[in-house]
Short mmCIF file of C-alpha atoms in Angstrom, two decimals:
data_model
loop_
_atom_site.label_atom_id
_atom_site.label_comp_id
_atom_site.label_asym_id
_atom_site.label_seq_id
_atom_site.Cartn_x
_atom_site.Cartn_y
_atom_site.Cartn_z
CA UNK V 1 -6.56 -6.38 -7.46
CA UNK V 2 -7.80 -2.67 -8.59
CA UNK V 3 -4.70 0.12 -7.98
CA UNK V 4 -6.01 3.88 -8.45
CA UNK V 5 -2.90 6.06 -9.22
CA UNK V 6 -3.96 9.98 -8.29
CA UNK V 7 -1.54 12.18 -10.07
CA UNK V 8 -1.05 15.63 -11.90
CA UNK V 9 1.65 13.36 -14.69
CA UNK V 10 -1.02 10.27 -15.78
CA UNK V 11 1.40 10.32 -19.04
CA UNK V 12 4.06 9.11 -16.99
CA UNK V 13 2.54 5.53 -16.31
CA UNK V 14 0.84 4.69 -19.82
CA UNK V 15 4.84 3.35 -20.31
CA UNK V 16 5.15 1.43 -17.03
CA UNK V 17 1.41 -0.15 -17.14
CA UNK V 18 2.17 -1.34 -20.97
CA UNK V 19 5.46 -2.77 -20.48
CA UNK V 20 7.02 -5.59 -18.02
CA UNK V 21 5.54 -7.72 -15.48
CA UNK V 22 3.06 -5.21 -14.96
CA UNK V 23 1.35 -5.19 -18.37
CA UNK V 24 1.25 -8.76 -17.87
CA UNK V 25 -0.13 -9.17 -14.77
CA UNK V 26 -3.03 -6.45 -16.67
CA UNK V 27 -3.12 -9.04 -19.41
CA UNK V 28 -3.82 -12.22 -16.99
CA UNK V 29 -6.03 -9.99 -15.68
CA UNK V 30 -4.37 -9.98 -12.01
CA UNK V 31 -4.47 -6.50 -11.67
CA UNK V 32 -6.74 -3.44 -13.16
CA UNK V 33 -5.10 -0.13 -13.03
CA UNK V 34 -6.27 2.94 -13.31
CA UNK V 35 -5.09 6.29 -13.78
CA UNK V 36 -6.67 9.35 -12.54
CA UNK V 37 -5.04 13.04 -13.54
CA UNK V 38 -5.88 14.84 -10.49
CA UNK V 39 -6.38 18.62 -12.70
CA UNK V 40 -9.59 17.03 -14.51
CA UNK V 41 -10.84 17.44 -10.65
CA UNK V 42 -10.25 21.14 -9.82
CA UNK V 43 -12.96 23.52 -9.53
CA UNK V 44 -11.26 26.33 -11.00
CA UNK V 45 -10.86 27.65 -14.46
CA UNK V 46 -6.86 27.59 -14.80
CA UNK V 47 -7.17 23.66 -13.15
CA UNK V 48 -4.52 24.31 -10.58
CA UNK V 49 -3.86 22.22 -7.91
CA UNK V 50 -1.75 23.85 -5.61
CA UNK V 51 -1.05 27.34 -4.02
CA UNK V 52 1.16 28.90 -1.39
CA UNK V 53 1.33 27.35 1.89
CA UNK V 54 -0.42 29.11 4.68
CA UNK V 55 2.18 31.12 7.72
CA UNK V 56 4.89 31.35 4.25
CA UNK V 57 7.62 29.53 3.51
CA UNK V 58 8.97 28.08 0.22
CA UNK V 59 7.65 25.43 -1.92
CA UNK V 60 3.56 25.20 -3.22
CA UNK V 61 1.52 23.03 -1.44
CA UNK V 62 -1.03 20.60 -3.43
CA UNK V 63 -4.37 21.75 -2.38
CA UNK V 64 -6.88 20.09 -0.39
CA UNK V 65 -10.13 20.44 -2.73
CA UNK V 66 -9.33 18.25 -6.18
CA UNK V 67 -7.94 15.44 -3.99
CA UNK V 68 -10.87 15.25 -1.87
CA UNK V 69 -13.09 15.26 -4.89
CA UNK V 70 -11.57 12.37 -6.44
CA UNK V 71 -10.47 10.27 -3.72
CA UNK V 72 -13.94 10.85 -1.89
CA UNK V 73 -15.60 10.08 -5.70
CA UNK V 74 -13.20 6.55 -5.50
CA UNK V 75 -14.38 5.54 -1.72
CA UNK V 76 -18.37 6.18 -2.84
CA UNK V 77 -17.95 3.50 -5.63
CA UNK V 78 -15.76 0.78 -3.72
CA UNK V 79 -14.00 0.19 -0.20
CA UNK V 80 -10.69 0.55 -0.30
CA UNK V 81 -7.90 -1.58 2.01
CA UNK V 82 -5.69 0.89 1.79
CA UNK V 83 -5.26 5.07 0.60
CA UNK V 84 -1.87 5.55 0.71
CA UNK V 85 0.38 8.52 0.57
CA UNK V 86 4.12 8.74 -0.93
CA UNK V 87 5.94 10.87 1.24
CA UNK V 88 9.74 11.10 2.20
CA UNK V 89 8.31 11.17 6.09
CA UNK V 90 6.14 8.01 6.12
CA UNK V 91 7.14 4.78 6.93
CA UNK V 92 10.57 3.29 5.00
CA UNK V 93 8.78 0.72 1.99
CA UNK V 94 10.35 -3.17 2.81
CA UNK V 95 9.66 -6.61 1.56
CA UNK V 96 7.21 -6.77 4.24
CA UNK V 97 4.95 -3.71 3.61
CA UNK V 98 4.97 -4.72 -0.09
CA UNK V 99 3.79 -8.51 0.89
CA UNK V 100 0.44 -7.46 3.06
CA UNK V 101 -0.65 -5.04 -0.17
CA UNK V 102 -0.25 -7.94 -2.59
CA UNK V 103 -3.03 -9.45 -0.36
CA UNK V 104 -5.47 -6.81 -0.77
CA UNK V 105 -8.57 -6.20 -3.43
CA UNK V 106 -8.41 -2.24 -3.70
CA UNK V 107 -5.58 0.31 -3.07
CA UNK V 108 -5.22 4.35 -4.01
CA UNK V 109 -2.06 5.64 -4.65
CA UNK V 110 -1.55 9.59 -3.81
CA UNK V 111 1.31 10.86 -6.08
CA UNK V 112 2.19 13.88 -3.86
CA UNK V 113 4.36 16.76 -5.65
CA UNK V 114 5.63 19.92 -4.92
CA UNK V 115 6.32 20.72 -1.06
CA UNK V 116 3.26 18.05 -0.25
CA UNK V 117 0.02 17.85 0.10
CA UNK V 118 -2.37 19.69 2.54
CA UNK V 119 -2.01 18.13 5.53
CA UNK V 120 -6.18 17.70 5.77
CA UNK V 121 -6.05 15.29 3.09
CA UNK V 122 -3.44 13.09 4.98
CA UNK V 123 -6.12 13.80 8.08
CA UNK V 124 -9.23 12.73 6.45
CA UNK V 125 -8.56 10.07 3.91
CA UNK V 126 -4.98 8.58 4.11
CA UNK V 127 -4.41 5.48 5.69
CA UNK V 128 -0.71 4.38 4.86
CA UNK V 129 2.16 6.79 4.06
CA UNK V 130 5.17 5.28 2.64
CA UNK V 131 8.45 6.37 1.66
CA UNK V 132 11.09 4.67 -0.41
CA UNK V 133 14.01 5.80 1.07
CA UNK V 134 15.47 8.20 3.36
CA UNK V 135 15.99 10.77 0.39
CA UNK V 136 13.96 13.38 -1.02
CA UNK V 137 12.38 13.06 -4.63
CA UNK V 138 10.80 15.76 -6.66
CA UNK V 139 7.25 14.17 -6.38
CA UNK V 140 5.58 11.05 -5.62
CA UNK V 141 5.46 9.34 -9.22
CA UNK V 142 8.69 7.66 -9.52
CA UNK V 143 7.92 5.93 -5.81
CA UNK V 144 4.36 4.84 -6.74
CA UNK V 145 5.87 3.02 -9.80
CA UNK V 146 8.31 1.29 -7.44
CA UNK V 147 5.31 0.68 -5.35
CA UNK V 148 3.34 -0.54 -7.82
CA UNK V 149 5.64 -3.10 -9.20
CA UNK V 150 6.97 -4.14 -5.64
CA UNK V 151 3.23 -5.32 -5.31
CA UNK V 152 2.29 -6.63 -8.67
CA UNK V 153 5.32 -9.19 -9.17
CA UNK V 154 4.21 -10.77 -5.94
CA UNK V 155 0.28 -11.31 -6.75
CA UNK V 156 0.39 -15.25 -7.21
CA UNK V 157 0.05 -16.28 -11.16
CA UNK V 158 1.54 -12.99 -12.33
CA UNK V 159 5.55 -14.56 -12.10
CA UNK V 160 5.62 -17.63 -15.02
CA UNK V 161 7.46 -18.99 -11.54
CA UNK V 162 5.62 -17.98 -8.46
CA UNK V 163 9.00 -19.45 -6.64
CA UNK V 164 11.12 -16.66 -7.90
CA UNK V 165 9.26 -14.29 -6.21
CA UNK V 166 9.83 -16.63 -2.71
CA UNK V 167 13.65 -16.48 -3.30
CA UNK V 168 14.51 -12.68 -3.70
CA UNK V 169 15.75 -10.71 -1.20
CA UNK V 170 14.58 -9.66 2.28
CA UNK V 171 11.30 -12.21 1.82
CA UNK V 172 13.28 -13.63 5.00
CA UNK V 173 15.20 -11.07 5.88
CA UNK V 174 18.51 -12.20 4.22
CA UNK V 175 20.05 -10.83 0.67
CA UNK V 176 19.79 -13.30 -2.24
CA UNK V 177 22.62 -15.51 -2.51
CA UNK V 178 25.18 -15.01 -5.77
CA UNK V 179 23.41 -16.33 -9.47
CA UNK V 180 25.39 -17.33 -12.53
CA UNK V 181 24.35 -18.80 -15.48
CA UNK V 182 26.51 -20.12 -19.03
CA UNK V 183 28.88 -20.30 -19.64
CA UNK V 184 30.67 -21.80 -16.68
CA UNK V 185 33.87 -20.80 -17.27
CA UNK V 186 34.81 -16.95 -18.25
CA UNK V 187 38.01 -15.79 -18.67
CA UNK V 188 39.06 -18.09 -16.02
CA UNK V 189 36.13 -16.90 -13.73
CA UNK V 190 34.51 -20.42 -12.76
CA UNK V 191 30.75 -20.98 -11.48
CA UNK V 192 31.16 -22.36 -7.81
CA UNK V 193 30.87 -26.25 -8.34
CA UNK V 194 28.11 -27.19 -6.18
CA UNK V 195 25.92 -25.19 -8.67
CA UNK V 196 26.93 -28.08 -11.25
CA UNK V 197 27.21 -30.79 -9.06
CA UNK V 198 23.19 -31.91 -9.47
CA UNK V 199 22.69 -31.90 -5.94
CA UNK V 200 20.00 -30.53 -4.55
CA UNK V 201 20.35 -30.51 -0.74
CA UNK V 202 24.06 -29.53 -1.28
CA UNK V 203 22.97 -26.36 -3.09
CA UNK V 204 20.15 -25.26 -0.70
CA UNK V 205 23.01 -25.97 1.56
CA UNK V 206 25.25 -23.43 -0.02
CA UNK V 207 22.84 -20.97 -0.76
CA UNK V 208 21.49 -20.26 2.41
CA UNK V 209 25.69 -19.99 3.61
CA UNK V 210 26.12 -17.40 0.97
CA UNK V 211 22.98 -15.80 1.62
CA UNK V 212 23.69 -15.32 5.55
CA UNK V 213 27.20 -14.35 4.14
CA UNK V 214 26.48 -11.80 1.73
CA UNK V 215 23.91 -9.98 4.27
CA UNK V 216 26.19 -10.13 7.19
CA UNK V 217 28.44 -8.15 4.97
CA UNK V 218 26.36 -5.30 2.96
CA UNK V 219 23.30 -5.35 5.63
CA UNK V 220 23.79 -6.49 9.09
CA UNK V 221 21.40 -4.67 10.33
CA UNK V 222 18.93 -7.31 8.90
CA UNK V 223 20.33 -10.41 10.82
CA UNK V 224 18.88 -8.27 14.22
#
């Protein structure tokens, strides 16, 4: 998979791309990553990127020009699967969303900042806008490194165990079930015993029970 990461902070994701499961999924060579600083593709001398939003109001607006250049630059070399947008209006990021991009060969990421982007770009070249939450952020950097890593952990051969991956939460709509490891006994705080007993079909057993448990209780809303 190629990711293209269009932002005005590049310096921001020379940490993330270096460290974790994505620097190793860059070192299996599962993933090539790229990052693009958006200013190096302004026409102008100061290498802005934004101005004041047309009919006032507060906040700058990202302008259209320098993301058109690059992203239209991107789509000559390649097709892309996806072009997609942060935003806190675009549709809420699941398990789901994150599962379908895993599957595909080339993606851009559009690091939005200050009151947004001009609403041409999203016109012409966006295809998904996601969100991470009903919250506002100050830009679109700390979402696409969410993003990013929602994606990358899930690309089969990046996990040592692809099956942890299969087990987390929401991959069927239900929370994880409780995990403990040594020792078994802390401070009088035992490990529940079918997770010693040896037996398998017992602990599948119990695990899915505490799985349906713990989501009926901090996200019902799931189960519907």
């Amino acid at each position: 998979m190629r990711i293209d990461i269009i932002t005005i902070f590049p310096d921001f994701f020379q940490n993330i791309i270096t460290h974790s499961i994505i620097s190793k999924a860059i070192k299996k060579e599962k993933v090539n990553v790229n990052i693009h600083d958006l200013r190096n593709y302004s026409n102008n001398k100061q290498k802005s990127v934004d101005d004041y939003q047309f009919g006032g109001g507060s906040g700058m607006v990202m302008t259209i020009q320098p993301i058109d250049n690059i992203i239209s630059k991107l789509k000559d070399e390649r097709i892309y699967d996806e072009i997609i947008y942060l935003s806190a209006d675009g549709e809420c990021l699941n398990q789901q969303i994150s599962n379908k991009l895993s599957t595909h060969k080339n993606l851009i990421i559009l690091c939005g900042h200050y009151k947004g982007v001009d609403q041409r770009i999203r016109d012409l070249h966006i295809t998904k806008e996601i969100s991470i939450g009903d919250y506002v952020l100050t830009g679109g950097i700390l979402p696409a490194a969410i993003l990013m890593d929602s994606i990358v952990r899930i690309i089969p051969g990046v996990l040592s165990d692809e099956t942890s991956a299969l087990t987390d939460s929401y991959q069927d709509n239900l929370l994880e079930a409780p995990v403990y490891t040594r020792p078994s006994n802390y401070k009088g705080m035992k490990v529940p015993s079918v997770l010693l007993s040896g037996d398998q079909k017992l602990i599948a057993k119990w695990k899915d029970e505490q799985s349906f448990k713990k989501t009926k209780k901090n996200r019902p809303d799931l189960l519907k």
